Short mmCIF file of C-alpha atoms in Angstrom, two decimals:
data_model
loop_
_atom_site.label_atom_id
_atom_site.label_comp_id
_atom_site.label_asym_id
_atom_site.label_seq_id
_atom_site.Cartn_x
_atom_site.Cartn_y
_atom_site.Cartn_z
CA MET A 26 4.15 73.51 48.43
CA ASP A 27 2.86 75.64 51.25
CA ALA A 28 5.84 75.45 53.58
CA ARG A 29 5.90 78.13 56.22
CA ILE A 30 9.18 79.43 57.62
CA LYS A 31 9.10 81.42 60.79
CA MET A 32 12.05 83.10 62.49
CA MET A 33 12.10 82.43 66.19
CA GLU A 34 14.13 84.07 68.93
CA GLY A 35 17.76 83.02 69.27
CA ASN A 36 18.54 82.06 65.62
CA VAL A 37 16.05 79.18 65.53
CA ILE A 38 14.09 78.63 62.35
CA SER A 39 10.84 76.70 62.42
CA VAL A 40 9.68 75.07 59.16
CA ARG A 41 6.12 73.76 58.86
CA VAL A 42 5.30 71.47 55.94
CA PRO A 43 1.73 70.14 55.74
CA ILE A 44 1.89 66.38 55.23
CA LYS A 45 -0.27 63.42 56.13
CA ILE A 46 0.88 60.04 57.33
CA LYS A 47 -1.28 57.12 56.22
CA ARG A 48 -1.02 53.39 56.86
CA TYR A 49 -1.05 50.96 53.93
CA GLY A 50 -0.75 47.28 54.78
CA GLY A 51 1.25 47.84 57.96
CA LYS A 52 3.52 50.44 56.37
CA LYS A 53 3.45 54.15 57.04
CA LEU A 54 3.57 56.45 54.00
CA ILE A 55 4.00 60.20 53.90
CA LEU A 56 1.44 61.83 51.61
CA LEU A 57 2.29 65.25 50.24
CA PRO A 58 -0.39 67.92 49.97
CA GLU A 59 -2.45 68.08 46.80
CA GLY A 60 -0.54 69.79 44.01
CA ALA A 61 2.88 69.25 45.64
CA HIS A 62 5.54 67.37 43.72
CA MET A 63 8.54 65.55 45.04
CA THR A 64 11.69 67.12 43.67
CA ALA A 65 14.35 65.18 45.54
CA PRO A 66 15.80 62.23 43.63
CA GLN A 67 14.15 58.98 44.61
CA GLU A 68 16.27 56.09 45.75
CA ALA A 69 16.08 52.81 43.90
CA SER A 70 12.87 50.89 44.51
CA LYS A 71 13.16 47.98 46.87
CA PRO A 72 10.95 44.94 46.25
CA ASP A 73 8.29 44.20 48.87
CA GLU A 74 9.56 40.95 50.40
CA THR A 75 6.07 39.84 51.45
CA LEU A 76 4.75 40.10 47.88
CA VAL A 77 7.86 38.47 46.40
CA ARG A 78 7.62 35.55 48.85
CA ALA A 79 3.92 35.12 48.04
CA LEU A 80 4.67 34.97 44.30
CA ALA A 81 7.42 32.42 44.95
CA LYS A 82 5.08 30.26 47.08
CA ALA A 83 2.39 30.42 44.40
CA TYR A 84 4.84 29.31 41.72
CA TYR A 85 6.31 26.53 43.91
CA TRP A 86 2.96 25.17 45.06
CA GLN A 87 1.60 25.17 41.49
CA ASN A 88 4.68 23.27 40.37
CA LEU A 89 4.08 20.63 43.08
CA ILE A 90 0.53 20.11 41.80
CA ASP A 91 1.52 20.19 38.10
CA THR A 92 4.26 17.58 38.57
CA GLY A 93 1.86 15.22 40.38
CA ARG A 94 3.42 15.40 43.82
CA TYR A 95 -0.03 16.31 45.17
CA LYS A 96 -3.39 15.41 43.62
CA SER A 97 -5.15 18.63 44.58
CA ILE A 98 -5.00 21.79 46.68
CA ASP A 99 -6.89 19.96 49.44
CA ASP A 100 -4.39 17.09 49.37
CA MET A 101 -1.43 19.46 49.54
CA SER A 102 -2.97 21.64 52.27
CA ARG A 103 -3.73 18.56 54.41
CA GLN A 104 -0.24 17.09 54.04
CA ARG A 105 1.53 20.42 54.58
CA GLN A 106 -0.90 21.48 57.34
CA ILE A 107 -1.72 24.79 55.65
CA ASN A 108 -5.22 26.21 55.50
CA SER A 109 -6.65 25.30 52.05
CA SER A 110 -8.38 28.68 51.72
CA TYR A 111 -5.07 30.52 52.24
CA MET A 112 -3.33 28.18 49.81
CA SER A 113 -6.01 28.83 47.16
CA ARG A 114 -5.67 32.61 47.55
CA ILE A 115 -1.87 32.40 47.19
CA LEU A 116 -2.10 30.05 44.20
CA ARG A 117 -4.38 32.58 42.49
CA LEU A 118 -1.37 34.91 42.25
CA ASN A 119 -0.18 32.71 39.39
CA GLN A 120 -3.03 34.25 37.35
CA LEU A 121 -1.65 37.80 37.66
CA ALA A 122 -0.69 39.72 34.54
CA PRO A 123 3.02 39.39 33.69
CA GLN A 124 3.45 43.18 34.05
CA ILE A 125 2.19 43.01 37.64
CA LYS A 126 4.51 40.12 38.52
CA LYS A 127 7.46 41.95 36.97
CA ALA A 128 6.64 45.16 38.85
CA ILE A 129 6.47 43.25 42.15
CA LEU A 130 9.81 41.55 41.52
CA ASP A 131 11.39 44.87 40.45
CA GLY A 132 9.85 46.77 43.38
CA THR A 133 8.03 49.19 41.08
CA GLN A 134 4.45 48.23 41.98
CA PRO A 135 2.19 50.93 43.46
CA ARG A 136 3.41 51.53 47.02
CA GLN A 137 -0.04 51.01 48.51
CA LEU A 138 -0.36 47.51 47.00
CA SER A 139 -0.30 44.84 49.70
CA LEU A 140 -0.64 41.07 49.88
CA GLN A 141 -4.00 41.56 51.55
CA ASP A 142 -5.20 43.45 48.44
CA MET A 143 -3.96 40.64 46.21
CA GLN A 144 -5.80 37.96 48.20
CA THR A 145 -9.20 39.50 47.53
CA PRO A 146 -11.02 38.57 44.30
CA PHE A 147 -9.57 40.31 41.25
CA PRO A 148 -10.41 40.29 37.52
CA ASP A 149 -9.21 37.46 35.29
CA ILE A 150 -8.45 39.74 32.33
CA TRP A 151 -4.95 41.19 32.55
CA ASP A 152 -5.84 44.73 31.39
CA GLU A 153 -8.56 44.87 34.03
CA GLN A 154 -6.11 43.62 36.67
CA LEU A 155 -3.75 46.49 35.86
CA LYS A 156 -6.56 48.98 36.48
CA HIS A 157 -7.84 47.12 39.55
CA PHE A 158 -4.42 47.21 41.26
CA GLY A 159 -3.61 50.82 40.29
CA PHE A 160 -1.11 50.25 37.48
CA ALA A 161 -3.06 52.17 34.82
#
């Protein structure tokens, strides 16, 4: 890493490390320069609560439809006063590859992955989903 150390007057040391800060889904991430590697031990991954909640909603809503509590997505969205388009996008998360669901629950998914990314159309085939979302 191209860190520059410069001695200043009065025993002050100035360290310059070239980094970039980028926003991903409302989060700020520090990007290291190309070729730089992180050597400090990483702390345990923490699950993204937004993604975990979305998976839980998808599972719960699907269960309500499967058990006959609601006849359709439109019926459920009307009775629960939730936009049917939003409900459909969240329910689609039930079609994610098991590896992706596990990574989200464990907090090991790619850091740039956001709920907004998951609400856009994605492939039906699990191997293609892994590539699409940056797992492979």
